[in-house]
GROMACS .gro file of C-alpha atoms in nm:
model
  162
    1ASN     CA    1   1.514   0.338   1.395
    2GLU     CA    2   1.676   0.666   1.450
    3GLY     CA    3   1.535   0.861   1.164
    4ARG     CA    4   1.255   0.624   1.023
    5PHE     CA    5   0.891   0.738   1.043
    6ILE     CA    6   0.671   0.566   1.285
    7PRO     CA    7   0.288   0.644   1.249
    8PRO     CA    8   0.093   0.764   1.495
    9MET     CA    9  -0.164   0.506   1.691
   10ALA     CA   10  -0.499   0.613   1.647
   11LYS     CA   11  -0.825   0.450   1.838
   12GLY     CA   12  -0.887   0.128   1.700
   13ASP     CA   13  -0.540   0.076   1.535
   14HIS     CA   14  -0.310  -0.222   1.545
   15SER     CA   15  -0.016  -0.202   1.753
   16TRP     CA   16   0.206  -0.334   1.437
   17ILE     CA   17   0.139   0.032   1.293
   18GLN     CA   18   0.423   0.166   1.506
   19ASN     CA   19   0.673  -0.118   1.402
   20PRO     CA   20   0.954   0.071   1.226
   21LEU     CA   21   1.013  -0.025   0.854
   22PRO     CA   22   1.352  -0.183   0.768
   23ALA     CA   23   1.601   0.071   0.673
   24SER     CA   24   1.601  -0.104   0.335
   25VAL     CA   25   1.288   0.053   0.236
   26PHE     CA   26   1.496   0.327   0.131
   27SER     CA   27   1.708   0.134  -0.139
   28LYS     CA   28   1.636   0.188  -0.494
   29LYS     CA   29   1.466  -0.129  -0.549
   30GLU     CA   30   1.244  -0.136  -0.293
   31GLN     CA   31   1.163   0.249  -0.386
   32ALA     CA   32   1.112   0.103  -0.768
   33CYS     CA   33   0.871  -0.153  -0.631
   34LEU     CA   34   0.665   0.115  -0.427
   35ALA     CA   35   0.662   0.345  -0.724
   36ASN     CA   36   0.549   0.060  -0.937
   37GLY     CA   37   0.253  -0.027  -0.703
   38ILE     CA   38   0.173   0.344  -0.701
   39TYR     CA   39   0.175   0.374  -1.087
   40PHE     CA   40  -0.006   0.072  -1.189
   41GLU     CA   41  -0.273   0.061  -0.916
   42ALA     CA   42  -0.340   0.427  -0.889
   43ARG     CA   43  -0.174   0.659  -1.127
   44SER     CA   44  -0.523   0.826  -1.232
   45GLU     CA   45  -0.578   0.906  -0.872
   46SER     CA   46  -0.488   1.243  -0.692
   47VAL     CA   47  -0.161   1.281  -0.492
   48ARG     CA   48  -0.370   1.179  -0.183
   49GLY     CA   49  -0.526   0.908  -0.354
   50GLN     CA   50  -0.179   0.763  -0.438
   51ALA     CA   51  -0.025   0.799  -0.127
   52ALA     CA   52  -0.313   0.618   0.012
   53VAL     CA   53  -0.217   0.326  -0.184
   54ALA     CA   54   0.142   0.367  -0.113
   55GLN     CA   55   0.033   0.355   0.308
   56VAL     CA   56  -0.136   0.017   0.258
   57ILE     CA   57   0.151  -0.114   0.100
   58LEU     CA   58   0.393   0.029   0.372
   59ASN     CA   59   0.112  -0.076   0.633
   60ARG     CA   60   0.172  -0.454   0.521
   61VAL     CA   61   0.545  -0.422   0.543
   62ARG     CA   62   0.501  -0.304   0.910
   63ASN     CA   63   0.248  -0.605   0.975
   64PRO     CA   64   0.408  -0.943   1.046
   65THR     CA   65   0.150  -1.141   0.865
   66TYR     CA   66   0.292  -1.001   0.538
   67PRO     CA   67   0.624  -0.991   0.377
   68ASN     CA   68   0.892  -0.775   0.555
   69SER     CA   69   0.998  -0.600   0.240
   70ILE     CA   70   0.795  -0.355  -0.044
   71CYS     CA   71   0.884  -0.582  -0.320
   72GLY     CA   72   0.773  -0.905  -0.102
   73VAL     CA   73   0.431  -0.724  -0.022
   74VAL     CA   74   0.390  -0.572  -0.394
   75TYR     CA   75   0.461  -0.923  -0.589
   76GLN     CA   76   0.340  -1.165  -0.311
   77ASN     CA   77   0.161  -1.426  -0.495
   78ASP     CA   78   0.215  -1.281  -0.824
   79SER     CA   79   0.248  -1.627  -0.986
   80TRP     CA   80  -0.106  -1.690  -0.908
   81PHE     CA   81  -0.293  -1.547  -1.225
   82ASN     CA   82  -0.541  -1.297  -1.093
   83ARG     CA   83  -0.528  -1.404  -0.715
   84CYS     CA   84  -0.211  -1.196  -0.607
   85GLN     CA   85  -0.255  -0.926  -0.354
   86PHE     CA   86  -0.187  -0.623  -0.614
   87SER     CA   87  -0.372  -0.696  -0.941
   88PHE     CA   88  -0.142  -0.504  -1.164
   89ALA     CA   89   0.118  -0.809  -1.056
   90CYS     CA   90  -0.066  -1.114  -1.175
   91ASP     CA   91  -0.322  -1.009  -1.439
   92GLY     CA   92  -0.098  -1.142  -1.731
   93ARG     CA   93  -0.027  -0.774  -1.901
   94LYS     CA   94   0.272  -0.674  -2.003
   95LYS     CA   95   0.380  -0.367  -1.804
   96ARG     CA   96   0.449  -0.061  -1.940
   97ILE     CA   97   0.542   0.288  -1.811
   98ASP     CA   98   0.317   0.485  -2.080
   99SER     CA   99   0.357   0.848  -1.880
  100PRO     CA  100   0.708   0.928  -1.760
  101ALA     CA  101   0.550   1.224  -1.583
  102ALA     CA  102   0.301   1.011  -1.388
  103TYR     CA  103   0.580   0.759  -1.301
  104LYS     CA  104   0.799   1.065  -1.164
  105THR     CA  105   0.516   1.181  -0.955
  106ALA     CA  106   0.442   0.822  -0.818
  107GLN     CA  107   0.834   0.803  -0.728
  108GLU     CA  108   0.804   1.108  -0.536
  109ILE     CA  109   0.517   1.000  -0.363
  110ALA     CA  110   0.690   0.672  -0.285
  111MET     CA  111   0.971   0.840  -0.120
  112ALA     CA  112   0.737   1.100   0.087
  113VAL     CA  113   0.520   0.823   0.231
  114THR     CA  114   0.820   0.613   0.306
  115ALA     CA  115   0.984   0.894   0.484
  116GLY     CA  116   0.645   1.004   0.671
  117LYS     CA  117   0.611   1.346   0.481
  118ILE     CA  118   0.254   1.205   0.392
  119PHE     CA  119   0.040   1.021   0.614
  120ILE     CA  120  -0.323   1.009   0.592
  121PRO     CA  121  -0.484   0.919   0.932
  122GLU     CA  122  -0.825   0.804   0.797
  123VAL     CA  123  -0.643   0.504   0.616
  124GLY     CA  124  -0.455   0.460   0.934
  125SER     CA  125  -0.364   0.084   0.963
  126SER     CA  126  -0.569  -0.007   0.655
  127THR     CA  127  -0.388  -0.319   0.480
  128HIS     CA  128  -0.674  -0.367   0.200
  129TYR     CA  129  -0.851  -0.142  -0.039
  130TYR     CA  130  -1.023  -0.195  -0.360
  131ALA     CA  131  -1.181  -0.011  -0.651
  132GLN     CA  132  -1.513   0.114  -0.596
  133TYR     CA  133  -1.630  -0.078  -0.944
  134VAL     CA  134  -1.547  -0.434  -0.803
  135HIS     CA  135  -1.739  -0.606  -0.476
  136PRO     CA  136  -1.475  -0.861  -0.316
  137GLY     CA  137  -1.608  -1.123  -0.044
  138TRP     CA  138  -1.314  -1.006   0.207
  139ALA     CA  139  -1.471  -0.668   0.254
  140ARG     CA  140  -1.768  -0.797   0.447
  141THR     CA  141  -1.511  -0.913   0.705
  142MET     CA  142  -1.340  -0.593   0.753
  143GLN     CA  143  -1.383  -0.262   0.892
  144LYS     CA  144  -1.422   0.005   0.639
  145MET     CA  145  -1.200   0.290   0.716
  146THR     CA  146  -1.236   0.567   0.410
  147LYS     CA  147  -1.279   0.637   0.039
  148ILE     CA  148  -1.030   0.835  -0.138
  149GLY     CA  149  -1.102   0.864  -0.511
  150LEU     CA  150  -1.205   0.554  -0.658
  151HIS     CA  151  -1.065   0.340  -0.388
  152ILE     CA  152  -1.234   0.217  -0.055
  153PHE     CA  153  -0.989   0.132   0.247
  154TYR     CA  154  -1.012  -0.144   0.512
  155ARG     CA  155  -0.845  -0.276   0.787
  156THR     CA  156  -0.887  -0.618   0.936
  157TYR     CA  157  -1.063  -0.652   1.301
  158GLY     CA  158  -0.803  -0.855   1.452
  159GLY     CA  159  -0.463  -0.685   1.298
  160GLY     CA  160  -0.374  -0.980   1.093
  161TRP     CA  161  -0.629  -1.173   0.907
  162SER     CA  162  -0.852  -1.270   1.177
   0.00000   0.00000   0.00000
């Protein structure tokens, strides 16, 4: 665990937030999956907004309810059309990086959040978010944490799916 970032635990956070990330999260493949998640979910957001999305993805890696890799989290249920964890992964559209500069920013944010150089206390142990223009039913069963840009962030009450 040496050298790996352990987020601070705030009041009401779930204990798993302090689980260390596996060392593999720094691999080229895992960082590419995180950069893809940031780019395709939040590239039009501020650095803070993009970092918040990255934090949610990494929170899921820490949470034993989800896969224990970034790629596993980002592409969980990607074969379920429009029913996966992150909409870009299963919306049926071809993924193209139209803005190399925005993708480079996503890569930098991915590494910074993974290394703990960026941590957003208001997002805390959030494992869910959605864009403000959609209204998923699950939001009623979770605690709203904060809004950053166009995304609203939530954490579960029980720590997993409870």
